[in-house]
Short mmCIF file of C-alpha atoms (C1' of nucleotides) in Angstrom, two decimals:
data_model
loop_
_atom_site.label_atom_id
_atom_site.label_comp_id
_atom_site.label_asym_id
_atom_site.label_seq_id
_atom_site.Cartn_x
_atom_site.Cartn_y
_atom_site.Cartn_z
CA UNK A 17 37.09 10.43 12.32
CA UNK A 18 36.98 7.75 9.68
CA UNK A 19 33.88 8.01 7.59
CA UNK A 20 31.71 5.03 8.22
CA UNK A 21 27.96 5.17 7.52
CA UNK A 22 25.80 2.74 9.39
CA UNK A 23 22.51 1.48 8.03
CA UNK A 24 19.38 1.78 10.18
CA UNK A 25 19.05 -1.19 12.47
CA UNK A 26 16.34 -3.73 11.74
CA UNK A 27 12.78 -3.01 12.75
CA UNK A 28 12.16 -5.26 15.68
CA UNK A 29 8.43 -5.25 15.82
CA UNK A 30 6.48 -8.46 15.53
CA UNK A 31 4.42 -6.82 12.86
CA UNK A 32 7.42 -6.33 10.57
CA UNK A 33 8.49 -9.93 11.00
CA UNK A 34 5.01 -11.17 10.28
CA UNK A 35 4.83 -9.06 7.13
CA UNK A 36 8.10 -10.59 5.96
CA UNK A 37 6.95 -14.12 6.71
CA UNK A 38 3.61 -13.76 5.01
CA UNK A 39 5.04 -11.98 2.01
CA UNK A 40 7.56 -14.67 1.48
CA UNK A 41 4.93 -17.39 1.82
CA UNK A 42 2.78 -15.66 -0.78
CA UNK A 43 5.54 -14.80 -3.22
CA UNK A 44 6.97 -18.32 -3.18
CA UNK A 45 3.56 -19.79 -3.76
CA UNK A 46 3.33 -21.60 -0.44
CA UNK A 47 0.10 -19.74 0.05
CA UNK A 48 -1.93 -20.25 -3.10
CA UNK A 49 -3.99 -17.63 -4.94
CA UNK A 50 -7.47 -17.29 -3.56
CA UNK A 51 -6.58 -19.03 -0.33
CA UNK A 52 -8.11 -17.67 2.83
CA UNK A 53 -5.93 -16.60 5.72
CA UNK A 54 -7.47 -17.67 9.00
CA UNK A 55 -6.32 -15.14 11.59
CA UNK A 56 -6.71 -17.35 14.63
CA UNK A 57 -4.87 -20.29 13.10
CA UNK A 58 -1.99 -18.21 11.78
CA UNK A 59 -1.61 -16.23 14.99
CA UNK A 60 -1.40 -19.49 16.95
CA UNK A 61 1.14 -20.96 14.56
CA UNK A 62 3.28 -17.83 14.82
CA UNK A 63 2.76 -17.57 18.61
CA UNK A 64 1.54 -14.04 18.19
CA UNK A 65 -1.69 -12.25 19.04
CA UNK A 66 -4.10 -11.27 16.31
CA UNK A 67 -3.44 -7.51 16.60
CA UNK A 68 0.04 -7.40 14.93
CA UNK A 69 -1.05 -10.10 12.53
CA UNK A 70 -4.01 -8.05 11.42
CA UNK A 71 -1.86 -4.96 11.02
CA UNK A 72 0.56 -6.94 8.93
CA UNK A 73 -2.30 -8.20 6.77
CA UNK A 74 -3.55 -4.66 6.17
CA UNK A 75 -0.09 -3.73 4.87
CA UNK A 76 -0.08 -6.62 2.47
CA UNK A 77 -3.54 -5.76 1.28
CA UNK A 78 -2.28 -2.31 0.33
CA UNK A 79 0.79 -3.91 -1.15
CA UNK A 80 -1.52 -5.60 -3.55
CA UNK A 81 -0.89 -9.26 -2.79
CA UNK A 82 -3.78 -9.78 -0.39
CA UNK A 83 -7.39 -8.76 -0.69
CA UNK A 84 -9.83 -8.24 2.13
CA UNK A 85 -13.59 -8.52 2.40
CA UNK A 86 -15.06 -7.17 5.63
CA UNK A 87 -16.39 -9.85 7.94
CA UNK A 88 -15.58 -12.50 5.35
CA UNK A 89 -11.85 -12.74 5.45
CA UNK A 90 -8.52 -11.87 3.86
CA UNK A 91 -7.40 -13.83 0.84
CA UNK A 92 -4.34 -14.19 -1.39
CA UNK A 93 -5.08 -12.32 -4.61
CA UNK A 94 -6.37 -14.31 -7.55
CA UNK A 95 -4.19 -14.43 -10.62
CA UNK A 96 -5.86 -14.11 -14.00
CA UNK A 97 -4.37 -14.05 -17.43
CA UNK A 98 -5.33 -10.38 -17.75
CA UNK A 99 -3.48 -9.51 -14.56
CA UNK A 100 -0.33 -10.96 -16.04
CA UNK A 101 -0.84 -9.24 -19.33
CA UNK A 102 -1.42 -5.90 -17.63
CA UNK A 103 1.61 -6.29 -15.37
CA UNK A 104 3.86 -7.05 -18.29
CA UNK A 105 2.73 -4.35 -20.65
CA UNK A 106 3.06 -1.92 -17.77
CA UNK A 107 6.50 -3.27 -16.96
CA UNK A 108 7.62 -2.51 -20.50
CA UNK A 109 6.79 1.14 -20.16
CA UNK A 110 8.45 1.31 -16.76
CA UNK A 111 11.58 -0.36 -18.05
CA UNK A 112 11.91 2.06 -20.89
CA UNK A 113 11.56 5.01 -18.52
CA UNK A 114 13.94 3.52 -15.96
CA UNK A 115 16.67 2.91 -18.54
CA UNK A 116 16.29 6.45 -19.80
CA UNK A 117 16.71 7.92 -16.33
CA UNK A 118 19.39 5.53 -15.17
CA UNK A 119 21.48 5.82 -18.33
CA UNK A 120 23.36 9.06 -17.53
CA UNK A 121 23.70 7.93 -13.89
CA UNK A 122 25.75 4.88 -14.66
CA UNK A 123 29.04 4.91 -12.79
CA UNK A 124 31.64 2.36 -11.63
CA UNK A 125 29.46 1.37 -8.72
CA UNK A 126 26.65 0.69 -11.10
CA UNK A 127 28.72 -1.62 -13.21
CA UNK A 128 30.09 -3.40 -10.22
CA UNK A 129 26.64 -3.96 -8.83
CA UNK A 130 25.46 -5.10 -12.24
CA UNK A 131 28.11 -7.81 -12.30
CA UNK A 132 27.48 -8.74 -8.72
CA UNK A 133 23.77 -9.29 -9.26
CA UNK A 134 24.35 -11.06 -12.50
CA UNK A 135 26.67 -13.39 -10.66
CA UNK A 136 24.02 -14.07 -8.06
CA UNK A 137 21.61 -15.13 -10.79
CA UNK A 138 24.14 -17.48 -12.31
CA UNK A 139 24.93 -18.96 -8.94
CA UNK A 140 21.25 -19.64 -8.21
CA UNK A 141 20.91 -21.16 -11.65
CA UNK A 142 23.79 -23.52 -11.05
CA UNK A 143 22.33 -24.49 -7.66
CA UNK A 144 18.97 -25.15 -9.32
CA UNK A 145 17.31 -23.03 -6.61
CA UNK A 146 14.36 -21.79 -8.58
CA UNK A 147 12.97 -19.53 -5.88
CA UNK A 148 16.32 -17.82 -5.45
CA UNK A 149 16.67 -17.72 -9.21
CA UNK A 150 13.52 -15.68 -9.58
CA UNK A 151 14.53 -13.40 -6.70
CA UNK A 152 17.99 -12.66 -8.05
CA UNK A 153 16.77 -12.15 -11.62
CA UNK A 154 14.27 -9.55 -10.42
CA UNK A 155 17.00 -7.92 -8.33
CA UNK A 156 19.23 -7.75 -11.35
CA UNK A 157 16.41 -6.17 -13.27
CA UNK A 158 15.76 -3.79 -10.42
CA UNK A 159 19.16 -2.18 -10.64
CA UNK A 160 18.16 0.33 -13.28
CA UNK A 161 15.26 1.41 -11.08
CA UNK A 162 17.55 2.01 -8.14
CA UNK A 163 19.84 4.07 -10.30
CA UNK A 164 17.04 5.99 -11.99
CA UNK A 165 16.84 8.22 -8.88
CA UNK A 166 13.11 8.67 -9.00
CA UNK A 167 11.39 7.70 -5.76
CA UNK A 168 7.94 7.22 -7.26
CA UNK A 169 9.27 5.05 -10.04
CA UNK A 170 11.24 2.88 -7.60
CA UNK A 171 8.29 2.50 -5.31
CA UNK A 172 6.05 1.52 -8.21
CA UNK A 173 8.53 -1.03 -9.39
CA UNK A 174 8.85 -2.58 -5.98
CA UNK A 175 5.13 -3.13 -5.88
CA UNK A 176 5.15 -4.56 -9.36
CA UNK A 177 8.07 -6.81 -8.47
CA UNK A 178 6.01 -8.47 -5.78
CA UNK A 179 3.43 -9.49 -8.34
CA UNK A 180 5.95 -10.61 -10.89
CA UNK A 181 7.74 -12.74 -8.37
CA UNK A 182 4.45 -14.35 -7.42
CA UNK A 183 3.55 -14.98 -11.03
CA UNK A 184 6.92 -16.51 -11.82
CA UNK A 185 6.80 -18.72 -8.72
CA UNK A 186 3.35 -20.01 -9.60
CA UNK A 187 4.48 -20.69 -13.11
CA UNK A 188 7.50 -22.60 -11.92
CA UNK A 189 5.52 -24.64 -9.47
CA UNK A 190 2.92 -25.42 -12.11
CA UNK A 191 5.25 -26.79 -14.73
CA UNK A 192 7.25 -28.59 -12.06
CA UNK A 193 10.57 -28.66 -13.83
CA UNK A 194 13.77 -26.67 -13.36
CA UNK A 195 14.12 -23.44 -15.21
CA UNK A 196 16.42 -23.35 -18.31
CA UNK A 197 20.04 -23.37 -17.22
CA UNK A 198 21.24 -21.09 -19.98
CA UNK A 199 21.98 -17.52 -19.15
CA UNK A 200 19.30 -15.29 -20.62
CA UNK A 201 20.65 -12.15 -19.02
CA UNK A 202 24.04 -12.00 -20.74
CA UNK A 203 22.92 -9.72 -23.53
CA UNK A 204 20.92 -7.52 -21.19
CA UNK A 205 23.95 -6.91 -18.99
CA UNK A 206 26.20 -6.28 -21.95
CA UNK A 207 23.82 -3.73 -23.39
CA UNK A 208 23.57 -1.87 -20.12
CA UNK A 209 27.33 -1.57 -20.15
CA UNK A 210 27.35 -0.35 -23.75
CA UNK A 211 26.76 3.05 -25.33
CA UNK A 212 23.47 2.52 -27.19
CA UNK A 213 20.59 3.36 -24.89
CA UNK A 214 17.93 2.73 -27.50
CA UNK A 215 19.28 -0.76 -28.06
CA UNK A 216 19.13 -1.49 -24.34
CA UNK A 217 15.52 -0.33 -24.20
CA UNK A 218 14.66 -2.41 -27.18
CA UNK A 219 16.22 -5.51 -25.77
CA UNK A 220 14.48 -5.02 -22.42
CA UNK A 221 11.21 -5.24 -24.25
CA UNK A 222 12.09 -8.32 -26.21
CA UNK A 223 13.75 -10.05 -23.34
CA UNK A 224 10.62 -9.61 -21.29
CA UNK A 225 8.47 -10.85 -24.10
CA UNK A 226 10.29 -14.16 -23.97
CA UNK A 227 9.33 -15.14 -20.45
CA UNK A 228 5.99 -13.48 -21.00
CA UNK A 229 4.94 -16.15 -23.45
CA UNK A 230 5.60 -18.87 -20.92
CA UNK A 231 3.75 -17.04 -18.18
CA UNK A 232 0.76 -16.49 -20.42
CA UNK A 233 0.36 -20.15 -21.20
CA UNK A 234 0.34 -20.75 -17.47
CA UNK A 235 -2.26 -18.02 -16.98
CA UNK A 236 -4.50 -19.44 -19.67
CA UNK A 237 -4.42 -22.74 -17.79
CA UNK A 238 -5.60 -20.87 -14.68
CA UNK A 239 -8.44 -19.36 -16.64
CA UNK A 240 -9.64 -22.73 -17.80
CA UNK A 241 -9.56 -24.17 -14.31
CA UNK A 242 -11.46 -21.16 -12.99
CA UNK A 243 -14.20 -21.43 -15.59
CA UNK A 244 -14.88 -25.00 -14.54
CA UNK A 245 -16.05 -23.86 -11.10
CA UNK B 13 -35.96 -11.06 -15.22
CA UNK B 14 -35.05 -7.46 -15.79
CA UNK B 15 -31.30 -6.99 -15.79
CA UNK B 16 -30.22 -4.82 -12.91
CA UNK B 17 -26.77 -5.01 -11.50
CA UNK B 18 -26.28 -3.81 -7.98
CA UNK B 19 -23.03 -2.44 -6.71
CA UNK B 20 -21.40 -3.98 -3.67
CA UNK B 21 -22.68 -2.31 -0.52
CA UNK B 22 -20.39 0.02 1.32
CA UNK B 23 -17.77 -1.32 3.70
CA UNK B 24 -19.11 -0.53 7.07
CA UNK B 25 -16.18 -1.17 9.33
CA UNK B 26 -14.84 1.56 11.55
CA UNK B 27 -11.48 0.96 9.98
CA UNK B 28 -12.71 1.93 6.53
CA UNK B 29 -14.25 5.12 7.83
CA UNK B 30 -11.14 6.07 9.70
CA UNK B 31 -9.06 5.55 6.58
CA UNK B 32 -11.36 7.88 4.64
CA UNK B 33 -11.30 10.52 7.34
CA UNK B 34 -7.56 10.46 7.75
CA UNK B 35 -6.89 10.39 4.03
CA UNK B 36 -9.10 13.36 3.48
CA UNK B 37 -7.44 15.28 6.28
CA UNK B 38 -4.04 14.62 4.78
CA UNK B 39 -4.91 15.28 1.20
CA UNK B 40 -6.60 18.58 1.99
CA UNK B 41 -3.64 19.69 4.03
CA UNK B 42 -5.47 19.79 7.34
CA UNK B 43 -2.78 17.49 8.58
CA UNK B 44 0.52 19.05 7.61
CA UNK B 45 3.57 17.26 6.19
CA UNK B 46 5.83 15.90 8.90
CA UNK B 47 3.15 16.19 11.54
CA UNK B 48 2.93 13.35 14.04
CA UNK B 49 -0.28 11.40 14.52
CA UNK B 50 -0.87 10.72 18.19
CA UNK B 51 -2.86 7.51 18.36
CA UNK B 52 -4.47 8.12 21.73
CA UNK B 53 -5.58 11.62 20.93
CA UNK B 54 -7.01 10.75 17.52
CA UNK B 55 -8.75 7.62 18.82
CA UNK B 56 -10.41 9.70 21.54
CA UNK B 57 -11.48 12.36 19.11
CA UNK B 58 -13.00 9.78 16.80
CA UNK B 59 -14.50 7.82 19.73
CA UNK B 60 -12.80 4.69 18.53
CA UNK B 61 -10.28 2.33 20.09
CA UNK B 62 -6.72 2.32 18.94
CA UNK B 63 -6.93 -1.06 17.17
CA UNK B 64 -8.92 -0.01 14.08
CA UNK B 65 -7.10 3.32 14.05
CA UNK B 66 -3.76 1.61 13.91
CA UNK B 67 -4.93 -0.71 11.16
CA UNK B 68 -6.14 2.29 9.22
CA UNK B 69 -2.79 3.98 9.66
CA UNK B 70 -0.96 0.89 8.38
CA UNK B 71 -3.02 1.12 5.23
CA UNK B 72 -2.18 4.75 4.72
CA UNK B 73 1.51 4.03 5.31
CA UNK B 74 1.40 1.53 2.44
CA UNK B 75 -0.59 4.03 0.42
CA UNK B 76 2.37 6.29 0.66
CA UNK B 77 0.97 9.28 2.44
CA UNK B 78 2.03 8.32 5.98
CA UNK B 79 5.37 7.04 7.21
CA UNK B 80 5.97 5.03 10.30
CA UNK B 81 8.99 4.69 12.62
CA UNK B 82 8.71 1.86 15.16
CA UNK B 83 8.21 3.03 18.71
CA UNK B 84 8.57 6.64 17.56
CA UNK B 85 5.33 7.29 15.73
CA UNK B 86 3.51 7.70 12.48
CA UNK B 87 3.88 10.90 10.54
CA UNK B 88 2.47 12.59 7.50
CA UNK B 89 5.05 12.23 4.74
CA UNK B 90 7.40 15.10 4.11
CA UNK B 91 7.22 16.86 0.82
CA UNK B 92 10.42 17.82 -0.93
CA UNK B 93 11.01 19.48 -4.24
CA UNK B 94 12.46 16.28 -5.51
CA UNK B 95 9.33 14.34 -4.61
CA UNK B 96 7.28 16.69 -6.69
CA UNK B 97 9.67 16.57 -9.60
CA UNK B 98 9.72 12.76 -9.45
CA UNK B 99 5.95 12.53 -9.30
CA UNK B 100 5.52 14.78 -12.27
CA UNK B 101 8.10 13.25 -14.54
CA UNK B 102 6.58 9.89 -13.68
CA UNK B 103 3.12 11.17 -14.38
CA UNK B 104 4.14 12.20 -17.86
CA UNK B 105 5.16 8.70 -18.75
CA UNK B 106 2.01 7.31 -17.24
CA UNK B 107 -0.18 9.75 -19.09
CA UNK B 108 1.37 8.89 -22.41
CA UNK B 109 0.79 5.22 -21.78
CA UNK B 110 -2.74 5.73 -20.55
CA UNK B 111 -3.74 7.75 -23.57
CA UNK B 112 -2.25 5.12 -25.86
CA UNK B 113 -4.26 2.34 -24.18
CA UNK B 114 -7.45 4.33 -23.77
CA UNK B 115 -7.48 5.74 -27.28
CA UNK B 116 -9.03 2.76 -29.07
CA UNK B 117 -11.41 2.19 -26.13
CA UNK B 118 -13.13 5.58 -26.50
CA UNK B 119 -16.89 5.13 -26.85
CA UNK B 120 -19.99 7.24 -26.28
CA UNK B 121 -19.87 6.57 -22.55
CA UNK B 122 -16.31 7.82 -22.51
CA UNK B 123 -17.25 11.11 -24.14
CA UNK B 124 -20.27 11.57 -21.87
CA UNK B 125 -18.15 10.97 -18.83
CA UNK B 126 -15.50 13.32 -20.17
CA UNK B 127 -18.05 16.11 -20.42
CA UNK B 128 -19.54 15.31 -17.05
CA UNK B 129 -16.22 15.52 -15.28
CA UNK B 130 -15.23 18.58 -17.17
CA UNK B 131 -18.48 20.15 -16.03
CA UNK B 132 -17.72 19.25 -12.45
CA UNK B 133 -14.41 21.06 -12.69
CA UNK B 134 -16.02 24.15 -14.11
CA UNK B 135 -18.65 24.10 -11.39
CA UNK B 136 -16.09 23.84 -8.64
CA UNK B 137 -14.15 26.68 -10.30
CA UNK B 138 -17.24 28.92 -10.33
CA UNK B 139 -17.90 28.07 -6.69
CA UNK B 140 -14.32 28.92 -5.83
CA UNK B 141 -14.07 25.65 -3.92
CA UNK B 142 -10.39 25.03 -4.32
CA UNK B 143 -10.36 21.64 -2.61
CA UNK B 144 -13.12 20.37 -4.82
CA UNK B 145 -11.44 22.02 -7.82
CA UNK B 146 -8.33 19.94 -7.25
CA UNK B 147 -10.38 16.77 -6.71
CA UNK B 148 -12.48 17.18 -9.86
CA UNK B 149 -9.52 18.16 -12.01
CA UNK B 150 -7.74 14.96 -10.97
CA UNK B 151 -10.88 12.95 -11.61
CA UNK B 152 -11.12 14.42 -15.07
CA UNK B 153 -7.53 13.49 -15.63
CA UNK B 154 -8.16 10.02 -14.28
CA UNK B 155 -10.70 9.16 -16.95
CA UNK B 156 -8.13 7.96 -19.41
CA UNK B 157 -6.72 5.67 -16.77
CA UNK B 158 -10.09 4.12 -16.11
CA UNK B 159 -10.62 3.53 -19.81
CA UNK B 160 -7.12 2.18 -20.37
CA UNK B 161 -8.29 -1.19 -18.98
CA UNK B 162 -5.04 -2.03 -17.28
CA UNK B 163 -5.48 -2.81 -13.60
CA UNK B 164 -1.83 -2.18 -12.66
CA UNK B 165 -1.77 1.15 -14.45
CA UNK B 166 -4.99 2.24 -12.77
CA UNK B 167 -3.79 1.21 -9.35
CA UNK B 168 -0.54 3.04 -9.84
CA UNK B 169 -2.28 6.17 -10.93
CA UNK B 170 -4.60 6.12 -7.94
CA UNK B 171 -1.59 6.00 -5.65
CA UNK B 172 0.04 8.83 -7.56
CA UNK B 173 -3.17 10.83 -7.48
CA UNK B 174 -3.11 10.82 -3.70
CA UNK B 175 0.25 12.53 -3.71
CA UNK B 176 -0.65 14.96 -6.45
CA UNK B 177 -3.79 16.01 -4.62
CA UNK B 178 -1.75 16.58 -1.50
CA UNK B 179 0.86 18.60 -3.37
CA UNK B 180 -1.71 20.81 -5.02
CA UNK B 181 -3.59 21.36 -1.79
CA UNK B 182 -0.40 22.37 -0.01
CA UNK B 183 0.43 24.73 -2.83
CA UNK B 184 -2.98 26.31 -2.74
CA UNK B 185 -2.86 26.79 0.98
CA UNK B 186 0.57 28.28 0.79
CA UNK B 187 -0.19 30.94 -1.73
CA UNK B 188 -3.47 31.59 -0.05
CA UNK B 189 -5.38 32.90 -3.03
CA UNK B 190 -8.01 31.32 -5.26
CA UNK B 191 -6.92 29.29 -8.24
CA UNK B 192 -7.12 30.88 -11.72
CA UNK B 193 -10.76 30.92 -12.86
CA UNK B 194 -10.03 30.33 -16.48
CA UNK B 195 -10.60 26.89 -17.85
CA UNK B 196 -7.26 25.23 -18.53
CA UNK B 197 -8.84 21.93 -19.45
CA UNK B 198 -10.74 23.03 -22.55
CA UNK B 199 -8.00 22.02 -24.97
CA UNK B 200 -7.28 18.77 -23.22
CA UNK B 201 -10.91 17.67 -23.47
CA UNK B 202 -11.13 18.73 -27.08
CA UNK B 203 -8.03 16.76 -28.01
CA UNK B 204 -9.35 13.64 -26.28
CA UNK B 205 -12.43 13.90 -28.44
CA UNK B 206 -10.35 14.39 -31.60
CA UNK B 207 -8.55 12.02 -33.94
CA UNK B 208 -4.93 12.80 -33.29
CA UNK B 209 -3.58 10.67 -30.48
CA UNK B 210 -0.07 12.03 -30.66
CA UNK B 211 -1.38 15.53 -30.28
CA UNK B 212 -3.33 14.57 -27.19
CA UNK B 213 -0.23 12.94 -25.69
CA UNK B 214 1.87 15.99 -26.48
CA UNK B 215 -0.64 18.34 -24.92
CA UNK B 216 -0.94 16.22 -21.78
CA UNK B 217 2.75 16.76 -21.27
CA UNK B 218 2.65 20.46 -21.82
CA UNK B 219 -0.49 20.97 -19.84
CA UNK B 220 1.11 19.23 -16.94
CA UNK B 221 4.20 21.35 -17.26
CA UNK B 222 2.17 24.46 -16.67
CA UNK B 223 0.99 23.62 -13.16
CA UNK B 224 4.27 21.94 -12.52
CA UNK B 225 6.14 25.22 -12.57
CA UNK B 226 3.87 26.64 -9.92
CA UNK B 227 4.19 23.59 -7.75
CA UNK B 228 7.94 23.67 -8.06
CA UNK B 229 8.19 27.21 -6.80
CA UNK B 230 6.21 26.10 -3.76
CA UNK B 231 8.46 23.10 -3.25
CA UNK B 232 11.59 25.22 -3.41
CA UNK B 233 10.09 27.32 -0.67
CA UNK B 234 9.72 24.18 1.40
CA UNK B 235 13.33 23.27 0.81
CA UNK B 236 14.50 26.63 2.12
CA UNK B 237 12.36 26.36 5.22
CA UNK B 238 13.63 22.85 5.87
CA UNK B 239 17.30 23.86 5.59
CA UNK B 240 16.84 26.43 8.25
CA UNK B 241 16.10 23.77 10.89
"C1'" DT C 28 -39.71 -29.44 -3.69
"C1'" DA C 29 -38.47 -24.83 -3.11
"C1'" DT C 30 -38.25 -21.19 -0.09
"C1'" DT C 31 -38.04 -18.86 4.23
"C1'" DG C 32 -36.79 -18.26 9.09
"C1'" DC C 33 -34.08 -19.63 12.71
"C1'" DT C 34 -30.13 -21.36 15.44
"C1'" DA C 35 -25.28 -22.72 16.53
"C1'" DG C 36 -20.68 -22.43 15.50
"C1'" DA C 37 -16.91 -20.16 13.54
"C1'" DT C 38 -14.57 -15.95 12.21
"C1'" DT C 39 -13.76 -11.16 11.93
"C1'" DG C 40 -13.97 -6.46 14.14
"C1'" DT C 41 -13.30 -3.81 18.27
"C1'" DC C 42 -12.16 -2.79 22.96
"C1'" DG C 43 -9.56 -1.87 27.28
"C1'" DA C 44 -5.44 -3.10 29.76
"C1'" DC C 45 -0.67 -4.24 30.10
"C1'" DA C 46 4.28 -4.49 28.35
"C1'" DA C 47 8.08 -2.49 25.83
"C1'" DT C 48 10.31 1.41 24.28
"C1'" DC C 49 11.52 6.19 23.74
"C1'" DT C 50 12.35 11.09 25.41
"C1'" DG C 51 13.48 14.63 28.38
"C1'" DC C 52 14.75 15.88 32.81
"C1'" DT C 53 17.10 15.43 37.10
"C1'" DT C 54 20.78 13.90 39.75
"C1'" DG C 55 25.31 12.77 40.81
"C1'" DT C 56 30.19 12.71 39.74
"C1'" DC C 57 34.47 14.53 37.99
"C1'" DG D 23 30.33 23.28 33.70
"C1'" DA D 24 30.44 18.78 31.12
"C1'" DC D 25 28.85 14.41 31.00
"C1'" DA D 26 27.00 9.93 32.17
"C1'" DA D 27 23.36 7.35 34.80
"C1'" DG D 28 18.96 6.79 35.96
"C1'" DC D 29 14.26 7.91 36.73
"C1'" DA D 30 9.30 9.53 35.31
"C1'" DG D 31 6.04 10.37 31.95
"C1'" DA D 32 4.30 9.74 27.56
"C1'" DT D 33 3.63 6.91 23.54
"C1'" DT D 34 3.72 2.87 20.80
"C1'" DG D 35 3.39 -2.32 20.48
"C1'" DT D 36 0.99 -6.41 22.01
"C1'" DC D 37 -2.29 -9.20 24.35
"C1'" DG D 38 -6.67 -11.56 25.71
"C1'" DA D 39 -11.58 -11.05 25.87
"C1'" DC D 40 -15.91 -9.52 24.09
"C1'" DA D 41 -19.15 -7.81 20.31
"C1'" DA D 42 -20.74 -7.98 15.63
"C1'" DT D 43 -21.24 -10.51 11.60
"C1'" DC D 44 -21.26 -14.35 8.54
"C1'" DT D 45 -22.18 -19.31 7.08
"C1'" DA D 46 -24.05 -23.72 7.09
"C1'" DG D 47 -27.44 -26.62 8.53
"C1'" DC D 48 -32.05 -27.71 10.06
"C1'" DA D 49 -36.91 -26.99 10.75
"C1'" DA D 50 -41.21 -24.98 9.26
"C1'" DT D 51 -44.24 -23.65 5.67
"C1'" DA D 52 -46.53 -23.16 1.36
#
DNA sequence: TATTGCTAGATTGTCGACAATCTGCTTGTC
DNA sequence: GACAAGCAGATTGTCGACAATCTAGCAATA
């Protein structure tokens, strides 16, 4: 028999679809930080009962992008400057570890996938689709985690990615102008193809620091607005 | 007015209590890896309807100690040797980072708390309460994470802790004899009080490696049993 | 005026029942 | 006997209604 491995078919529960819808709405910034999610209203809009909606919301609470206060409501998490700082300094450590683990695992499939994802970023950049640009950049970045072959690390990064995507999206929306068209990932990709692991780790840190500065200025703006209330 | 800060009152939803009950049952090994959770049976035992139970289970799925297959059921996660290896190598990196962040934050309250938690471990050891021994040891270990002042790091460690507690509990149950009575944390505590951060980081690695060996032998046993099916 | 107690409306938490899906067994066919 | 079809029971997913709780506003009181 010809070898052909099928992937598991899609989960066809309402709950799973609701999770995807809500997550997307939050990560793209359609639902703003601190905003309350009214169960009745959302369930009516989605033509769904409150039970699967509530279960979906519990999942997203544990995923770290919603927060729930009993009998008061469920809210999109607030974003503070410190949250962003914490996420980024943590991401540095994770990146270093991921590169270390993934390094000896690099194979032809890795390099192919690297180019493919890099291409996706460039395409989104050309199309000036900022949301997709963020998504694809994070997917490119996630490759080393997938190749690191450490389930806990991968899981942790996926959680972190959610937050990062949200932060970037908020930042983009706030400054209201397209992202730089130049390709900031060229060096990163080249280093991952090279032979110097330390150099790749070093660049990952610096590369991150770049966007970090921009995000921080956005976060500081948030802080100011919050202190006015 | 005298300054007196109250803590938020306890969540008093059924859901929260169910989460606590189930989590405890899983982490202590009362619910075994791979075991299926029958919603109707559990809800009857707890005298609760299935709605809050299901919501609680969704939370635990996202917490990483349950796994859910649509229309098939929700199960306690399986434990493989690789899971344990992954968790431990990840824990090493996290520990190193946590010590680095917590180091300059050490203050009198830190040292007090360090002694208090160390005392709790010793007490549980004397009482030969293995479950509590695991709990307190992890709490002792968690101190550096609480002092690191990085929300993402802390959150990640709390997730990891769940797994570690489960692994240790399974290991204890399997070998069916009390844990060594000697105090393996003495050096760790002393180093955290000292002035040499690198030494503390180094010891954290080695200290972990000790218990790791034991856990691994247990995990390998699991692997064998699994391959027989 | 400031504070307390109360009420009405809205919202979340929980329940019991029904619908959709899976699993194992039985039946029928070759 | 091997195998597919189909049925019955059990279990999960979803629904609509009710109970518990919160919030805002108003009245009462000092």
